[in-house]
Coordinates of N, CA, C and O in Angstrom, one line a residue:
X1023 N 0.9 -1.2 0.0 CA 0.0 0.0 0.0 C 0.9 1.2 0.0 O 1.9 1.3 0.7
X1024 N 0.5 2.2 -0.8 CA 1.3 3.5 -0.9 C 0.4 4.6 -0.5 O -0.8 4.5 -0.5
X1025 N 1.0 5.8 -0.3 CA 0.2 7.0 0.0 C 0.4 8.0 -1.1 O 1.4 8.1 -1.7
X1026 N -0.7 8.8 -1.3 CA -0.7 9.8 -2.4 C -1.3 11.1 -1.8 O -2.2 11.0 -1.1
X1027 N -0.6 12.2 -2.1 CA -1.2 13.5 -1.5 C -2.5 13.9 -2.2 O -2.6 13.7 -3.4
X1028 N -3.4 14.3 -1.4 CA -4.7 14.8 -1.9 C -5.1 16.1 -1.2 O -4.9 16.2 0.0
X1029 N -5.5 17.1 -2.0 CA -5.8 18.4 -1.4 C -7.3 18.5 -1.2 O -8.1 18.3 -2.2
X1030 N -7.8 18.8 0.0 CA -9.2 19.0 0.4 C -9.3 20.3 1.0 O -8.7 20.6 2.1
X1031 N -10.1 21.2 0.4 CA -10.3 22.6 1.0 C -9.0 23.3 1.3 O -8.8 23.9 2.3
X1032 N -8.0 23.1 0.4 CA -6.7 23.7 0.6 C -5.8 23.1 1.6 O -4.7 23.6 1.8
X1033 N -6.1 21.9 2.1 CA -5.3 21.2 3.1 C -4.9 19.9 2.4 O -5.7 19.1 1.9
X1034 N -3.6 19.7 2.4 CA -3.0 18.5 1.8 C -3.0 17.3 2.8 O -2.6 17.5 3.9
X1035 N -3.6 16.2 2.4 CA -3.7 15.0 3.2 C -3.1 13.9 2.4 O -3.0 13.9 1.2
X1036 N -2.8 12.8 3.1 CA -2.2 11.6 2.4 C -3.3 10.5 2.3 O -3.9 10.2 3.3
X1037 N -3.5 10.0 1.1 CA -4.6 9.0 0.9 C -3.9 7.7 0.6 O -3.0 7.6 -0.3
X1038 N -4.4 6.5 1.1 CA -3.8 5.2 0.8 C -4.3 4.8 -0.6 O -5.5 5.0 -0.9
X1039 N -3.4 4.3 -1.4 CA -3.8 3.8 -2.7 C -3.1 2.5 -2.9 O -2.1 2.1 -2.2
X1040 N -3.7 1.6 -3.8 CA -3.1 0.3 -4.1 C -3.4 -0.7 -3.0 O -2.5 -1.5 -2.7
X1041 N -4.6 -0.7 -2.5 CA -5.0 -1.7 -1.5 C -5.1 -3.1 -2.1 O -5.6 -3.2 -3.2
X1042 N -4.6 -4.1 -1.4 CA -4.7 -5.5 -2.0 C -6.0 -6.1 -1.5 O -6.7 -5.5 -0.7
X1043 N -6.2 -7.4 -1.9 CA -7.5 -8.0 -1.6 C -7.6 -8.4 -0.1 O -8.7 -8.6 0.4
X1044 N -6.5 -8.4 0.7 CA -6.6 -8.7 2.1 C -7.0 -7.5 2.9 O -7.2 -7.7 4.1
X1045 N -7.0 -6.4 2.3 CA -7.3 -5.2 3.1 C -8.8 -4.8 3.1 O -9.1 -3.7 3.5
X1046 N -9.7 -5.6 2.6 CA -11.1 -5.3 2.6 C -11.7 -5.0 4.0 O -12.4 -4.1 4.2
X1047 N -11.3 -5.8 5.0 CA -11.8 -5.6 6.3 C -11.1 -4.4 6.9 O -11.7 -3.7 7.7
X1048 N -9.9 -4.2 6.5 CA -9.1 -3.0 7.0 C -9.8 -1.7 6.6 O -9.9 -0.8 7.3
X1049 N -10.3 -1.7 5.3 CA -10.9 -0.5 4.8 C -12.2 -0.2 5.6 O -12.6 0.9 5.9
X1050 N -13.0 -1.3 5.8 CA -14.3 -1.2 6.6 C -14.0 -0.6 8.0 O -14.7 0.3 8.4
X1051 N -13.0 -1.1 8.6 CA -12.6 -0.7 10.0 C -12.2 0.8 10.0 O -12.5 1.6 10.9
X1052 N -11.4 1.2 8.9 CA -10.9 2.6 8.9 C -12.1 3.5 8.7 O -12.1 4.6 9.3
X1053 N -13.1 3.2 8.0 CA -14.3 4.1 7.8 C -15.0 4.4 9.1 O -15.7 5.4 9.2
X1054 N -14.9 3.5 10.0 CA -15.6 3.7 11.3 C -15.1 4.9 12.0 O -15.9 5.6 12.7
X1055 N -13.8 5.2 11.9 CA -13.3 6.3 12.6 C -13.2 7.6 11.8 O -12.6 8.6 12.3
X1056 N -13.7 7.6 10.6 CA -13.5 8.7 9.7 C -14.1 10.0 10.2 O -13.5 11.0 10.2
X1057 N -15.3 9.9 10.7 CA -16.1 11.1 11.2 C -15.3 11.8 12.3 O -15.0 13.0 12.2
X1058 N -14.9 11.1 13.3 CA -14.1 11.8 14.4 C -12.8 12.3 13.9 O -12.3 13.4 14.4
X1059 N -12.2 11.6 13.0 CA -10.9 12.1 12.5 C -11.1 13.4 11.6 O -10.3 14.3 11.7
X1060 N -12.1 13.4 10.8 CA -12.4 14.6 10.0 C -12.8 15.8 10.9 O -12.3 16.9 10.6
X1061 N -13.6 15.5 11.9 CA -13.9 16.6 12.8 C -12.7 17.2 13.5 O -12.5 18.4 13.5
X1062 N -11.8 16.3 13.9 CA -10.6 16.7 14.5 C -9.7 17.5 13.6 O -9.1 18.6 14.0
X1063 N -9.6 17.0 12.4 CA -8.7 17.8 11.4 C -9.3 19.1 11.1 O -8.6 20.1 10.9
X1064 N -10.6 19.2 10.9 CA -11.2 20.5 10.7 C -11.0 21.5 11.8 O -10.6 22.6 11.6
X1065 N -11.2 21.0 13.0 CA -11.0 21.9 14.2 C -9.6 22.3 14.3 O -9.3 23.5 14.6
X1066 N -8.6 21.4 14.1 CA -7.2 21.8 14.1 C -6.9 22.8 13.0 O -6.2 23.8 13.3
X1067 N -7.4 22.6 11.8 CA -7.2 23.5 10.7 C -7.7 24.9 11.0 O -7.0 25.9 10.8
X1068 N -8.9 25.0 11.6 CA -9.5 26.3 11.9 C -8.6 27.0 13.0 O -8.3 28.2 12.9
X1069 N -8.2 26.2 14.0 CA -7.4 26.8 15.1 C -6.1 27.3 14.5 O -5.6 28.4 14.9
X1070 N -5.4 26.5 13.7 CA -4.1 26.9 13.1 C -4.2 28.1 12.2 O -3.4 29.0 12.2
X1071 N -5.3 28.2 11.4 CA -5.5 29.3 10.5 C -5.7 30.6 11.4 O -5.3 31.7 10.9
X1072 N -6.2 30.5 12.6 CA -6.4 31.6 13.5 C -5.1 31.9 14.2 O -5.0 32.9 14.9
X1073 N -4.1 31.1 14.1 CA -2.8 31.3 14.8 C -2.9 31.1 16.3 O -2.2 31.7 17.0
X1074 N -3.8 30.3 16.7 CA -4.1 30.1 18.2 C -3.5 28.7 18.6 O -3.3 27.8 17.8
X1075 N -3.1 28.7 19.9 CA -2.6 27.5 20.4 C -3.6 26.6 21.0 O -4.8 27.1 21.3
X1076 N -3.3 25.3 21.2 CA -4.2 24.4 21.9 C -4.6 24.9 23.3 O -5.7 24.9 23.7
X1077 N -3.6 25.5 24.0 CA -3.8 26.0 25.3 C -4.9 27.1 25.3 O -5.8 27.2 26.2
X1078 N -4.8 28.1 24.4 CA -5.7 29.2 24.3 C -7.1 28.7 24.1 O -8.1 29.1 24.8
X1079 N -7.3 27.8 23.1 CA -8.6 27.3 22.8 C -9.2 26.4 23.9 O -10.3 26.5 24.2
X1080 N -8.3 25.6 24.5 CA -8.8 24.7 25.6 C -9.3 25.5 26.8 O -10.3 25.2 27.4
X1081 N -8.6 26.6 27.0 CA -9.0 27.5 28.1 C -10.3 28.2 27.8 O -11.3 28.2 28.6
X1082 N -10.5 28.7 26.6 CA -11.7 29.3 26.2 C -12.9 28.4 26.1 O -14.0 28.7 26.5
X1083 N -12.6 27.1 25.7 CA -13.7 26.1 25.6 C -14.0 25.4 26.9 O -14.9 24.7 27.0
X1084 N -13.1 25.7 27.9 CA -13.2 25.0 29.2 C -13.2 23.5 29.1 O -14.0 22.8 29.7
X1085 N -12.2 23.1 28.4 CA -11.9 21.6 28.2 C -10.4 21.5 28.4 O -9.6 22.4 28.2
X1086 N -10.0 20.3 28.9 CA -8.6 20.1 29.2 C -7.8 20.1 27.9 O -8.3 19.7 26.9
X1087 N -6.6 20.5 28.1 CA -5.6 20.6 26.9 C -5.5 19.2 26.3 O -5.5 19.1 25.1
X1088 N -5.3 18.2 27.1 CA -5.1 16.9 26.6 C -6.3 16.3 25.9 O -6.1 15.7 24.9
X1089 N -7.4 16.6 26.4 CA -8.7 16.1 25.8 C -8.8 16.8 24.4 O -9.2 16.1 23.4
X1090 N -8.6 18.1 24.3 CA -8.8 18.8 23.1 C -7.8 18.3 22.1 O -8.1 18.1 20.9
X1091 N -6.6 18.0 22.5 CA -5.5 17.4 21.6 C -6.0 16.1 21.1 O -5.8 15.8 19.9
X1092 N -6.6 15.3 21.9 CA -7.1 13.9 21.5 C -8.2 14.1 20.5 O -8.3 13.3 19.5
X1093 N -9.1 15.1 20.7 CA -10.2 15.3 19.8 C -9.6 15.7 18.4 O -10.0 15.2 17.4
X1094 N -8.6 16.7 18.4 CA -8.0 17.1 17.2 C -7.3 16.0 16.4 O -7.3 16.0 15.2
X1095 N -6.8 15.0 17.2 CA -6.1 13.9 16.5 C -7.0 12.8 16.1 O -6.6 11.8 15.6
X1096 N -8.3 13.0 16.4 CA -9.3 12.0 16.1 C -9.3 10.7 17.0 O -9.8 9.7 16.6
X1097 N -8.7 10.9 18.2 CA -8.7 9.8 19.1 C -9.8 9.7 20.1 O -10.1 8.7 20.7
X1098 N -10.5 10.8 20.2 CA -11.7 10.9 21.1 C -12.9 11.4 20.3 O -12.8 12.3 19.5
X1099 N -14.0 10.8 20.6 CA -15.3 11.2 20.0 C -15.9 12.3 20.9 O -16.3 12.0 22.1
X1100 N -16.0 13.5 20.4 CA -16.5 14.6 21.2 C -18.0 14.7 21.2 O -18.6 14.4 20.1
X1101 N -18.6 15.0 22.3 CA -20.1 15.1 22.4 C -20.5 16.4 21.7 O -19.6 17.3 21.4
X1102 N -21.8 16.5 21.4 CA -22.2 17.7 20.7 C -22.0 19.0 21.6 O -21.7 20.0 21.1
X1103 N -22.2 18.8 22.9 CA -22.0 19.9 23.8 C -20.5 20.4 23.7 O -20.2 21.6 23.7
X1104 N -19.6 19.4 23.7 CA -18.2 19.8 23.7 C -17.8 20.4 22.3 O -17.1 21.4 22.3
X1105 N -18.4 19.9 21.2 CA -18.1 20.5 19.9 C -18.7 21.9 19.9 O -18.0 22.8 19.3
X1106 N -19.8 22.2 20.5 CA -20.4 23.5 20.5 C -19.5 24.4 21.3 O -19.2 25.6 20.9
X1107 N -18.9 24.0 22.4 CA -18.0 24.8 23.2 C -16.7 25.1 22.5 O -16.2 26.2 22.5
X1108 N -16.2 24.1 21.7 CA -15.0 24.3 21.0 C -15.2 25.3 19.8 O -14.4 26.2 19.6
X1109 N -16.4 25.1 19.1 CA -16.7 26.1 18.0 C -16.9 27.5 18.6 O -16.5 28.4 17.9
X1110 N -17.5 27.6 19.7 CA -17.7 28.9 20.3 C -16.3 29.5 20.6 O -16.1 30.7 20.4
X1111 N -15.4 28.7 21.2 CA -14.1 29.2 21.5 C -13.3 29.6 20.2 O -12.5 30.6 20.3
X1112 N -13.6 28.9 19.1 CA -12.9 29.3 17.9 C -13.7 30.3 17.1 O -13.3 30.8 16.0
X1113 N -14.8 30.8 17.6 CA -15.7 31.8 17.0 C -16.1 31.4 15.6 O -16.1 32.2 14.7
X1114 N -16.6 30.2 15.4 CA -17.1 29.7 14.2 C -18.5 29.0 14.5 O -18.6 28.4 15.5
X1115 N -19.4 29.1 13.6 CA -20.7 28.4 13.8 C -20.4 26.9 13.7 O -19.7 26.5 12.8
X1116 N -21.1 26.1 14.5 CA -21.0 24.7 14.4 C -21.4 24.2 13.0 O -20.8 23.3 12.5
X1117 N -22.4 24.8 12.4 CA -22.9 24.5 11.1 C -21.8 24.6 10.1 O -21.6 23.8 9.2
X1118 N -20.9 25.6 10.2 CA -19.8 25.8 9.3 C -18.8 24.7 9.4 O -18.3 24.1 8.4
X1119 N -18.5 24.3 10.7 CA -17.5 23.3 10.9 C -18.1 21.9 10.4 O -17.4 21.2 9.7
X1120 N -19.4 21.7 10.6 CA -20.0 20.4 10.2 C -20.1 20.4 8.7 O -20.0 19.3 8.0
X1121 N -20.3 21.5 8.0 CA -20.4 21.6 6.6 C -19.0 21.2 6.0 O -19.0 20.5 5.0
X1122 N -18.0 21.7 6.6 CA -16.6 21.4 6.1 C -16.3 19.9 6.3 O -15.8 19.3 5.4
X1123 N -16.8 19.4 7.4 CA -16.6 18.0 7.7 C -17.3 17.2 6.6 O -16.8 16.2 6.0
X1124 N -18.6 17.5 6.4 CA -19.4 16.8 5.4 C -18.8 16.9 4.0 O -18.8 15.9 3.3
X1125 N -18.3 18.0 3.6 CA -17.6 18.2 2.3 C -16.4 17.2 2.2 O -16.2 16.6 1.2
X1126 N -15.6 17.2 3.3 CA -14.4 16.3 3.3 C -14.8 14.8 3.2 O -14.2 14.0 2.6
X1127 N -15.9 14.5 4.0 CA -16.4 13.1 3.9 C -16.9 12.7 2.5 O -16.6 11.6 2.0
X1128 N -17.6 13.6 1.9 CA -18.2 13.4 0.6 C -17.0 13.2 -0.4 O -17.0 12.3 -1.3
X1129 N -16.0 14.0 -0.3 CA -14.8 13.9 -1.1 C -14.1 12.5 -0.9 O -13.8 11.9 -1.9
X1130 N -14.0 12.1 0.3 CA -13.3 10.8 0.6 C -14.2 9.7 0.1 O -13.6 8.6 -0.3
X1131 N -15.5 9.8 0.0 CA -16.4 8.8 -0.5 C -16.4 8.8 -2.0 O -17.1 8.0 -2.6
X1132 N -15.7 9.8 -2.6 CA -15.7 9.9 -4.1 C -16.9 10.6 -4.7 O -17.2 10.5 -5.9
X1133 N -17.6 11.3 -3.8 CA -18.8 12.1 -4.3 C -18.3 13.5 -4.7 O -17.5 14.1 -4.0
X1134 N -18.9 14.1 -5.7 CA -18.6 15.4 -6.1 C -19.5 16.3 -5.3 O -20.7 16.1 -5.1
X1135 N -18.9 17.4 -4.7 CA -19.7 18.3 -3.9 C -19.6 19.7 -4.6 O -18.6 20.3 -4.7
X1136 N -20.8 20.1 -5.2 CA -20.7 21.4 -5.9 C -20.6 22.5 -4.9 O -21.2 22.5 -3.8
X1137 N -19.8 23.5 -5.3 CA -19.6 24.7 -4.4 C -20.4 25.8 -4.8 O -20.4 26.9 -4.2
X1138 N -21.2 25.7 -5.8 CA -22.1 26.7 -6.3 C -23.5 26.1 -6.6 O -23.6 24.9 -6.8
X1139 N -24.5 26.9 -6.7 CA -25.8 26.4 -7.1 C -25.9 26.3 -8.6 O -25.5 27.3 -9.3
X1140 N -26.2 25.2 -9.2 CA -26.3 25.1 -10.7 C -27.3 26.1 -11.2 O -28.3 26.4 -10.6
X1141 N -27.0 26.6 -12.4 CA -27.8 27.7 -13.0 C -29.2 27.2 -13.3 O -30.1 28.0 -13.1
X1142 N -29.5 25.9 -13.6 CA -30.8 25.5 -13.9 C -31.7 25.6 -12.6 O -32.9 25.9 -12.6
X1143 N -31.1 25.3 -11.4 CA -31.8 25.4 -10.2 C -32.0 26.9 -9.8 O -33.1 27.2 -9.3
X1144 N -31.1 27.7 -10.1 CA -31.3 29.1 -9.9 C -32.4 29.7 -10.7 O -33.3 30.4 -10.2
X1145 N -32.5 29.3 -12.0 CA -33.6 29.7 -12.8 C -34.9 29.2 -12.3 O -35.9 29.9 -12.3
X1146 N -35.0 27.9 -11.9 CA -36.2 27.3 -11.4 C -36.7 28.1 -10.2 O -37.8 28.4 -10.0
X1147 N -35.7 28.3 -9.3 CA -36.1 29.1 -8.0 C -36.6 30.5 -8.4 O -37.6 30.9 -7.8
X1148 N -36.0 31.1 -9.3 CA -36.4 32.4 -9.8 C -37.8 32.4 -10.3 O -38.6 33.3 -10.0
X1149 N -38.1 31.4 -11.1 CA -39.5 31.3 -11.7 C -40.5 31.0 -10.6 O -41.6 31.6 -10.6
X1150 N -40.2 30.1 -9.7 CA -41.2 29.7 -8.7 C -41.5 30.8 -7.7 O -42.6 30.9 -7.2
X1151 N -40.4 31.6 -7.4 CA -40.6 32.6 -6.3 C -40.6 34.0 -6.8 O -40.5 34.9 -6.0
X1152 N -40.6 34.2 -8.1 CA -40.7 35.5 -8.7 C -39.4 36.4 -8.5 O -39.5 37.6 -8.4
X1153 N -38.3 35.7 -8.4 CA -37.0 36.5 -8.2 C -36.1 36.3 -9.4 O -35.7 35.2 -9.7
X1154 N -35.9 37.4 -10.1 CA -34.9 37.3 -11.2 C -34.0 38.5 -11.0 O -34.4 39.6 -11.0
X1155 N -32.7 38.2 -10.9 CA -31.7 39.2 -10.7 C -32.0 40.2 -9.6 O -32.2 41.4 -9.9
X1156 N -32.2 39.7 -8.4 CA -32.4 40.7 -7.3 C -33.8 41.2 -7.2 O -34.0 42.4 -6.8
X1157 N -34.8 40.5 -7.7 CA -36.2 41.0 -7.5 C -36.7 41.8 -8.7 O -37.8 42.4 -8.6
X1158 N -36.1 41.7 -9.9 CA -36.6 42.5 -11.0 C -38.0 41.9 -11.4 O -38.8 42.7 -11.9
X1159 N -38.2 40.6 -11.3 CA -39.5 40.1 -11.7 C -40.6 40.6 -10.8 O -41.7 40.9 -11.3
X1160 N -40.3 40.8 -9.5 CA -41.3 41.3 -8.6 C -41.6 42.8 -9.0 O -42.8 43.2 -9.0
X1161 N -40.6 43.5 -9.3 CA -40.7 44.9 -9.7 C -41.5 45.0 -11.0 O -42.4 45.8 -11.2
X1162 N -41.2 44.1 -11.9 CA -41.9 44.1 -13.2 C -43.3 43.7 -13.1 O -44.2 44.3 -13.8
X1163 N -43.6 42.8 -12.1 CA -45.0 42.4 -11.9 C -45.8 43.5 -11.3 O -47.1 43.6 -11.4
X1164 N -45.2 44.4 -10.6 CA -45.9 45.5 -9.9 C -46.2 46.7 -10.9 O -47.0 47.5 -10.6
X1165 N -45.6 46.6 -12.1 CA -45.8 47.7 -13.0 C -47.1 47.7 -13.7 O -47.8 46.8 -13.9

């Protein structure tokens, strides 16, 4: 098995390639820990982008330094309350953190994640709700 660099949201990670037939159970077991690992990596990336230390964030989140470190390394499964506290300490909405985690998981699963709304959906929305280019349809209907 070899590793290959993969960029996800501007972060380079190493992905295993060339798995043999004996690694089928290994792949299934690795997927079990993917969620907590992705959450940890996203939290670490956010903290590092802000130039903050584990100590600063652990103090703000009121969680032990060691536990936060284990969460970031994907070794501990954080409760929703703890994740909320860490996100508050990092000054990011939990929905933003979870969205980034979901995008990373989708990428790891080989699914394409569009980062924009397709034009046909935008047009359909505009027709259904009377909005075309910032409300021009509503203005035109009032004339």
